[in-house]
């Protein structure tokens, strides 16, 4: 009679092999294994549901531009700034960038880095991108001409900068839709950097998990604001003109401004939805401008209320941030952060405000200056870290990131 827990009818034989004294030793082990295979083959196999899986998604490492800027935004990102060790010279920088480029290319393809200690973790690239950025000292050691904007930003009255989050010589920006992938890639790249440089700071950011919202949904920051509506669209001429630098070794590259900005959630809690919407100039509920119906509607900065005031306050964030001409357009691609509070507040959260632009001085600075002078959002936001990097162009197969500077 077939035992109830072994519908294939092999149960009795298997039990005898497992526990019966007659069959012992290696022969039994082989028999058991064979028997299990037979069981597995005859049992109906459920078809795995792969709907919504994106672990196998890969982006190209090689090309005119580095990945991680115009590629789709990911759920997780780790911005890691390194300081070069004393004594590292131009030749060492070229060796470092060659190794790191090779690591990044392999990891982005879902292969382990050379000498990967956990290659199994690399098999789920989940849209991994690795973007490298150079600080002023990197360019100086490389003997290159630094663009005039490659320097710390001027001080703003709103700033309360903590040196622990400022500047850096070499940026590794590692982004993916899976945090294990990010952690593994970061470890591989840092292992290969450690005889050249040490970690200055690391800032981890996140957005909604992949699959929790329809892709393309504008992110909400931790204030609950729809953040990123008015942004040039990758693949358009507006994006290309705003983002890609066209001079010298940076041709095909860009710049990154990273401003770690604390969002004071504890005082933001005191503001009702009307006040929240007023401070930005957009409805907190759906991101539509206060003069429109839908998120994508153009704000009307001239529209007035019955009492004669503009519907969108002239000191609202969008009124102050809006580029006054196409020369000021920037591409924003920020991430939220949330870390344990240091004082007696409930949260220590904010935005890793990240923007890409061809020229920091021409595009980013005038906007930041206007916001520093007047912006209702400043009541609840404080920049606490600031860094500027030149993002070199991409490279071809056989080349490496930075080869236009170091090659
Ligand atoms: C970290 C604090 C900040 C928060 C919470 C924040 C939030 C927002 C929100 C909710 C919007 C409206 C929706 C949108 O179009 O994305 C917006 C728009 C914008 N922000 Fe910010 N922002 C911050 C800092 C900055 C900084 C530092 C800059 C640049 C210096 C900036 C530049 C812009 C620009 C250019 C727009 C689009 C304005 C338009 O044309 O409508 N923001 N921001």
mmCIF file of N, CA, C and O in Angstrom, residues 155-159 314-315 320 365-376 378:
data_model
loop_
_atom_site.group_PDB
_atom_site.id
_atom_site.type_symbol
_atom_site.label_atom_id
_atom_site.label_comp_id
_atom_site.label_asym_id
_atom_site.label_seq_id
_atom_site.Cartn_x
_atom_site.Cartn_y
_atom_site.Cartn_z
ATOM 1 N N UNK A 155 29.487 79.579 -0.160
ATOM 2 C CA UNK A 155 28.675 79.358 1.056
ATOM 3 C C UNK A 155 27.343 80.091 0.904
ATOM 4 O O UNK A 155 27.291 81.210 0.396
ATOM 5 N N UNK A 156 26.270 79.454 1.330
ATOM 6 C CA UNK A 156 24.943 80.082 1.326
ATOM 7 C C UNK A 156 24.472 80.234 2.763
ATOM 8 O O UNK A 156 24.787 79.390 3.618
ATOM 9 N N UNK A 157 23.679 81.304 3.006
ATOM 10 C CA UNK A 157 23.204 81.558 4.383
ATOM 11 C C UNK A 157 22.387 80.391 4.931
ATOM 12 O O UNK A 157 22.352 80.162 6.137
ATOM 13 N N UNK A 158 21.717 79.658 4.048
ATOM 14 C CA UNK A 158 20.856 78.565 4.517
ATOM 15 C C UNK A 158 21.663 77.328 4.920
ATOM 16 O O UNK A 158 21.140 76.421 5.539
ATOM 17 N N UNK A 159 22.958 77.313 4.564
ATOM 18 C CA UNK A 159 23.760 76.092 4.776
ATOM 19 C C UNK A 159 24.129 75.884 6.241
ATOM 20 O O UNK A 159 24.354 76.848 6.979
ATOM 21 N N UNK A 314 4.949 84.052 -5.022
ATOM 22 C CA UNK A 314 6.258 84.334 -5.648
ATOM 23 C C UNK A 314 7.432 83.782 -4.830
ATOM 24 O O UNK A 314 8.536 83.692 -5.341
ATOM 25 N N UNK A 315 7.164 83.448 -3.558
ATOM 26 C CA UNK A 315 8.250 82.837 -2.773
ATOM 27 C C UNK A 315 8.033 81.336 -2.558
ATOM 28 O O UNK A 315 8.678 80.711 -1.720
ATOM 29 N N UNK A 320 10.483 80.172 -7.254
ATOM 30 C CA UNK A 320 11.885 80.564 -7.095
ATOM 31 C C UNK A 320 12.834 79.648 -7.873
ATOM 32 O O UNK A 320 13.876 80.072 -8.347
ATOM 33 N N UNK A 365 23.976 77.210 -10.119
ATOM 34 C CA UNK A 365 24.211 78.275 -9.136
ATOM 35 C C UNK A 365 23.133 79.342 -9.080
ATOM 36 O O UNK A 365 22.692 79.717 -7.984
ATOM 37 N N UNK A 366 22.662 79.850 -10.241
ATOM 38 C CA UNK A 366 21.630 80.899 -10.136
ATOM 39 C C UNK A 366 20.373 80.401 -9.434
ATOM 40 O O UNK A 366 19.759 81.136 -8.658
ATOM 41 N N UNK A 367 20.016 79.125 -9.666
ATOM 42 C CA UNK A 367 18.816 78.581 -9.006
ATOM 43 C C UNK A 367 19.066 78.489 -7.505
ATOM 44 O O UNK A 367 18.264 78.941 -6.684
ATOM 45 N N UNK A 368 20.217 77.921 -7.141
ATOM 46 C CA UNK A 368 20.510 77.758 -5.708
ATOM 47 C C UNK A 368 20.587 79.123 -5.015
ATOM 48 O O UNK A 368 20.124 79.280 -3.883
ATOM 49 N N UNK A 369 21.139 80.118 -5.733
ATOM 50 C CA UNK A 369 21.223 81.464 -5.139
ATOM 51 C C UNK A 369 19.831 82.026 -4.871
ATOM 52 O O UNK A 369 19.565 82.551 -3.787
ATOM 53 N N UNK A 370 18.935 81.877 -5.861
ATOM 54 C CA UNK A 370 17.559 82.381 -5.669
ATOM 55 C C UNK A 370 16.891 81.678 -4.494
ATOM 56 O O UNK A 370 16.233 82.305 -3.665
ATOM 57 N N UNK A 371 17.069 80.344 -4.424
ATOM 58 C CA UNK A 371 16.439 79.582 -3.330
ATOM 59 C C UNK A 371 17.010 79.999 -1.983
ATOM 60 O O UNK A 371 16.282 80.077 -0.983
ATOM 61 N N UNK A 372 18.309 80.279 -1.950
ATOM 62 C CA UNK A 372 18.928 80.675 -0.673
ATOM 63 C C UNK A 372 18.416 82.047 -0.237
ATOM 64 O O UNK A 372 18.282 82.316 0.953
ATOM 65 N N UNK A 373 18.100 82.912 -1.211
ATOM 66 C CA UNK A 373 17.606 84.254 -0.870
ATOM 67 C C UNK A 373 16.176 84.197 -0.357
ATOM 68 O O UNK A 373 15.816 84.883 0.595
ATOM 69 N N UNK A 374 15.328 83.392 -1.000
ATOM 70 C CA UNK A 374 13.920 83.306 -0.576
ATOM 71 C C UNK A 374 13.298 82.048 -1.150
ATOM 72 O O UNK A 374 13.381 81.808 -2.360
ATOM 73 N N UNK A 375 12.727 81.247 -0.286
ATOM 74 C CA UNK A 375 12.028 80.027 -0.688
ATOM 75 C C UNK A 375 11.287 79.559 0.564
ATOM 76 O O UNK A 375 11.928 79.290 1.592
ATOM 77 N N UNK A 376 9.965 79.489 0.490
ATOM 78 C CA UNK A 376 9.197 79.098 1.683
ATOM 79 C C UNK A 376 9.670 77.749 2.238
ATOM 80 O O UNK A 376 9.620 77.523 3.440
ATOM 81 N N UNK A 378 12.519 76.742 2.703
ATOM 82 C CA UNK A 378 13.688 76.854 3.584
ATOM 83 C C UNK A 378 13.310 76.772 5.063
ATOM 84 O O UNK A 378 14.158 76.494 5.910
#
